[in-house]
């Protein structure tokens, strides 16, 4: 495992985490929520939140944060982008309902409204099955590829789903 941050006392407190427990259902819900239209989300994002006190084994839970929220006290909760748990980030986020609707309309010959609805539901089921089948056993909870922080690779234990 790559997490050797116990030696560095200046490291962020979340770097103490070596194993993270997270709900598969909550990852799926967070990914789905983040693809909804902005008007629906009301300036919020879905993340997996780990609350202090950070332990070697910690649990993350679904949390809807308002953009721009800052915390005064340290250690503050740590938020993890749900895409880090899925092997292929391009497939991690579902298309919007309108995108699935347009795709069904394009590939079906004069579909009825019911056929389009069924196709959209099937697309969401396929996407959810994909996510559940492609979860990583180790993830960078700092999302260092997209954030300005050093990587922190942890082992993940998934519950439910």
JSON list of C-alpha atoms in Angstrom, two decimals, residues 56-135:
[
{"chain": "A", "resi": 56, "resn": "UNK", "atom": "CA", "xyz": [-7.04, 3.87, 10.09]},
{"chain": "A", "resi": 57, "resn": "UNK", "atom": "CA", "xyz": [-10.42, 2.37, 9.18]},
{"chain": "A", "resi": 58, "resn": "UNK", "atom": "CA", "xyz": [-13.01, 5.06, 8.54]},
{"chain": "A", "resi": 59, "resn": "UNK", "atom": "CA", "xyz": [-16.45, 5.13, 6.98]},
{"chain": "A", "resi": 60, "resn": "UNK", "atom": "CA", "xyz": [-17.72, 7.45, 4.27]},
{"chain": "A", "resi": 61, "resn": "UNK", "atom": "CA", "xyz": [-21.38, 8.35, 3.79]},
{"chain": "A", "resi": 62, "resn": "UNK", "atom": "CA", "xyz": [-23.41, 10.17, 1.17]},
{"chain": "A", "resi": 63, "resn": "UNK", "atom": "CA", "xyz": [-23.51, 13.93, 1.72]},
{"chain": "A", "resi": 64, "resn": "UNK", "atom": "CA", "xyz": [-24.98, 16.77, -0.33]},
{"chain": "A", "resi": 65, "resn": "UNK", "atom": "CA", "xyz": [-22.69, 19.76, 0.02]},
{"chain": "A", "resi": 66, "resn": "UNK", "atom": "CA", "xyz": [-23.36, 23.29, -1.06]},
{"chain": "A", "resi": 67, "resn": "UNK", "atom": "CA", "xyz": [-20.71, 24.62, -3.39]},
{"chain": "A", "resi": 68, "resn": "UNK", "atom": "CA", "xyz": [-18.31, 27.05, -1.78]},
{"chain": "A", "resi": 69, "resn": "UNK", "atom": "CA", "xyz": [-18.92, 25.87, 1.78]},
{"chain": "A", "resi": 70, "resn": "UNK", "atom": "CA", "xyz": [-15.92, 26.39, 4.05]},
{"chain": "A", "resi": 71, "resn": "UNK", "atom": "CA", "xyz": [-15.32, 24.94, 7.50]},
{"chain": "A", "resi": 72, "resn": "UNK", "atom": "CA", "xyz": [-13.87, 26.92, 10.41]},
{"chain": "A", "resi": 73, "resn": "UNK", "atom": "CA", "xyz": [-12.66, 24.13, 12.66]},
{"chain": "A", "resi": 74, "resn": "UNK", "atom": "CA", "xyz": [-9.99, 21.59, 11.97]},
{"chain": "A", "resi": 75, "resn": "UNK", "atom": "CA", "xyz": [-10.06, 18.77, 11.39]},
{"chain": "A", "resi": 76, "resn": "UNK", "atom": "CA", "xyz": [-12.98, 19.33, 9.09]},
{"chain": "A", "resi": 77, "resn": "UNK", "atom": "CA", "xyz": [-14.96, 16.67, 7.22]},
{"chain": "A", "resi": 78, "resn": "UNK", "atom": "CA", "xyz": [-13.26, 15.24, 4.18]},
{"chain": "A", "resi": 79, "resn": "UNK", "atom": "CA", "xyz": [-15.21, 14.98, 0.91]},
{"chain": "A", "resi": 80, "resn": "UNK", "atom": "CA", "xyz": [-14.46, 12.37, -1.76]},
{"chain": "A", "resi": 81, "resn": "UNK", "atom": "CA", "xyz": [-15.57, 12.66, -5.37]},
{"chain": "A", "resi": 82, "resn": "UNK", "atom": "CA", "xyz": [-17.62, 9.52, -6.13]},
{"chain": "A", "resi": 83, "resn": "UNK", "atom": "CA", "xyz": [-15.94, 9.00, -9.53]},
{"chain": "A", "resi": 84, "resn": "UNK", "atom": "CA", "xyz": [-12.71, 7.88, -7.83]},
{"chain": "A", "resi": 85, "resn": "UNK", "atom": "CA", "xyz": [-14.33, 4.56, -6.91]},
{"chain": "A", "resi": 86, "resn": "UNK", "atom": "CA", "xyz": [-15.05, 3.50, -10.51]},
{"chain": "A", "resi": 87, "resn": "UNK", "atom": "CA", "xyz": [-12.38, 2.05, -12.78]},
{"chain": "A", "resi": 88, "resn": "UNK", "atom": "CA", "xyz": [-13.31, 4.01, -15.92]},
{"chain": "A", "resi": 89, "resn": "UNK", "atom": "CA", "xyz": [-14.22, 7.61, -15.08]},
{"chain": "A", "resi": 90, "resn": "UNK", "atom": "CA", "xyz": [-15.76, 8.15, -18.51]},
{"chain": "A", "resi": 91, "resn": "UNK", "atom": "CA", "xyz": [-18.29, 5.41, -17.79]},
{"chain": "A", "resi": 92, "resn": "UNK", "atom": "CA", "xyz": [-18.73, 6.34, -14.12]},
{"chain": "A", "resi": 93, "resn": "UNK", "atom": "CA", "xyz": [-21.26, 9.07, -14.69]},
{"chain": "A", "resi": 94, "resn": "UNK", "atom": "CA", "xyz": [-24.57, 8.26, -16.34]},
{"chain": "A", "resi": 95, "resn": "UNK", "atom": "CA", "xyz": [-25.92, 10.27, -19.20]},
{"chain": "A", "resi": 96, "resn": "UNK", "atom": "CA", "xyz": [-28.83, 12.54, -18.46]},
{"chain": "A", "resi": 97, "resn": "UNK", "atom": "CA", "xyz": [-32.37, 11.28, -18.96]},
{"chain": "A", "resi": 98, "resn": "UNK", "atom": "CA", "xyz": [-32.64, 13.56, -22.05]},
{"chain": "A", "resi": 99, "resn": "UNK", "atom": "CA", "xyz": [-29.46, 12.04, -23.55]},
{"chain": "A", "resi": 100, "resn": "UNK", "atom": "CA", "xyz": [-30.78, 8.50, -23.04]},
{"chain": "A", "resi": 101, "resn": "UNK", "atom": "CA", "xyz": [-34.15, 9.59, -24.47]},
{"chain": "A", "resi": 102, "resn": "UNK", "atom": "CA", "xyz": [-32.49, 11.03, -27.60]},
{"chain": "A", "resi": 103, "resn": "UNK", "atom": "CA", "xyz": [-30.37, 7.88, -28.01]},
{"chain": "A", "resi": 104, "resn": "UNK", "atom": "CA", "xyz": [-33.46, 5.65, -27.81]},
{"chain": "A", "resi": 105, "resn": "UNK", "atom": "CA", "xyz": [-35.30, 7.84, -30.30]},
{"chain": "A", "resi": 106, "resn": "UNK", "atom": "CA", "xyz": [-32.35, 7.68, -32.70]},
{"chain": "A", "resi": 107, "resn": "UNK", "atom": "CA", "xyz": [-31.91, 3.89, -32.58]},
{"chain": "A", "resi": 108, "resn": "UNK", "atom": "CA", "xyz": [-35.54, 2.78, -32.63]},
{"chain": "A", "resi": 109, "resn": "UNK", "atom": "CA", "xyz": [-37.95, 2.85, -35.56]},
{"chain": "A", "resi": 110, "resn": "UNK", "atom": "CA", "xyz": [-40.84, 5.21, -34.68]},
{"chain": "A", "resi": 111, "resn": "UNK", "atom": "CA", "xyz": [-40.85, 4.31, -30.96]},
{"chain": "A", "resi": 112, "resn": "UNK", "atom": "CA", "xyz": [-43.83, 4.88, -28.70]},
{"chain": "A", "resi": 113, "resn": "UNK", "atom": "CA", "xyz": [-43.45, 6.88, -25.50]},
{"chain": "A", "resi": 114, "resn": "UNK", "atom": "CA", "xyz": [-43.60, 3.66, -23.52]},
{"chain": "A", "resi": 115, "resn": "UNK", "atom": "CA", "xyz": [-40.83, 2.07, -25.61]},
{"chain": "A", "resi": 116, "resn": "UNK", "atom": "CA", "xyz": [-38.63, 5.11, -25.09]},
{"chain": "A", "resi": 117, "resn": "UNK", "atom": "CA", "xyz": [-39.28, 5.06, -21.33]},
{"chain": "A", "resi": 118, "resn": "UNK", "atom": "CA", "xyz": [-38.39, 1.37, -21.18]},
{"chain": "A", "resi": 119, "resn": "UNK", "atom": "CA", "xyz": [-35.22, 2.00, -23.17]},
{"chain": "A", "resi": 120, "resn": "UNK", "atom": "CA", "xyz": [-34.21, 4.84, -20.84]},
{"chain": "A", "resi": 121, "resn": "UNK", "atom": "CA", "xyz": [-34.79, 2.66, -17.77]},
{"chain": "A", "resi": 122, "resn": "UNK", "atom": "CA", "xyz": [-32.77, -0.17, -19.35]},
{"chain": "A", "resi": 123, "resn": "UNK", "atom": "CA", "xyz": [-29.92, 2.27, -20.03]},
{"chain": "A", "resi": 124, "resn": "UNK", "atom": "CA", "xyz": [-29.89, 3.35, -16.39]},
{"chain": "A", "resi": 125, "resn": "UNK", "atom": "CA", "xyz": [-29.94, -0.28, -15.25]},
{"chain": "A", "resi": 126, "resn": "UNK", "atom": "CA", "xyz": [-27.01, -1.08, -17.55]},
{"chain": "A", "resi": 127, "resn": "UNK", "atom": "CA", "xyz": [-25.07, 1.91, -16.23]},
{"chain": "A", "resi": 128, "resn": "UNK", "atom": "CA", "xyz": [-25.75, 0.97, -12.60]},
{"chain": "A", "resi": 129, "resn": "UNK", "atom": "CA", "xyz": [-24.68, -2.64, -13.24]},
{"chain": "A", "resi": 130, "resn": "UNK", "atom": "CA", "xyz": [-21.53, -1.32, -14.91]},
{"chain": "A", "resi": 131, "resn": "UNK", "atom": "CA", "xyz": [-20.66, 0.85, -11.90]},
{"chain": "A", "resi": 132, "resn": "UNK", "atom": "CA", "xyz": [-21.30, -1.95, -9.41]},
{"chain": "A", "resi": 133, "resn": "UNK", "atom": "CA", "xyz": [-19.13, -4.35, -11.46]},
{"chain": "A", "resi": 134, "resn": "UNK", "atom": "CA", "xyz": [-16.21, -1.94, -11.90]},
{"chain": "A", "resi": 135, "resn": "UNK", "atom": "CA", "xyz": [-15.49, -0.65, -8.41]}
]
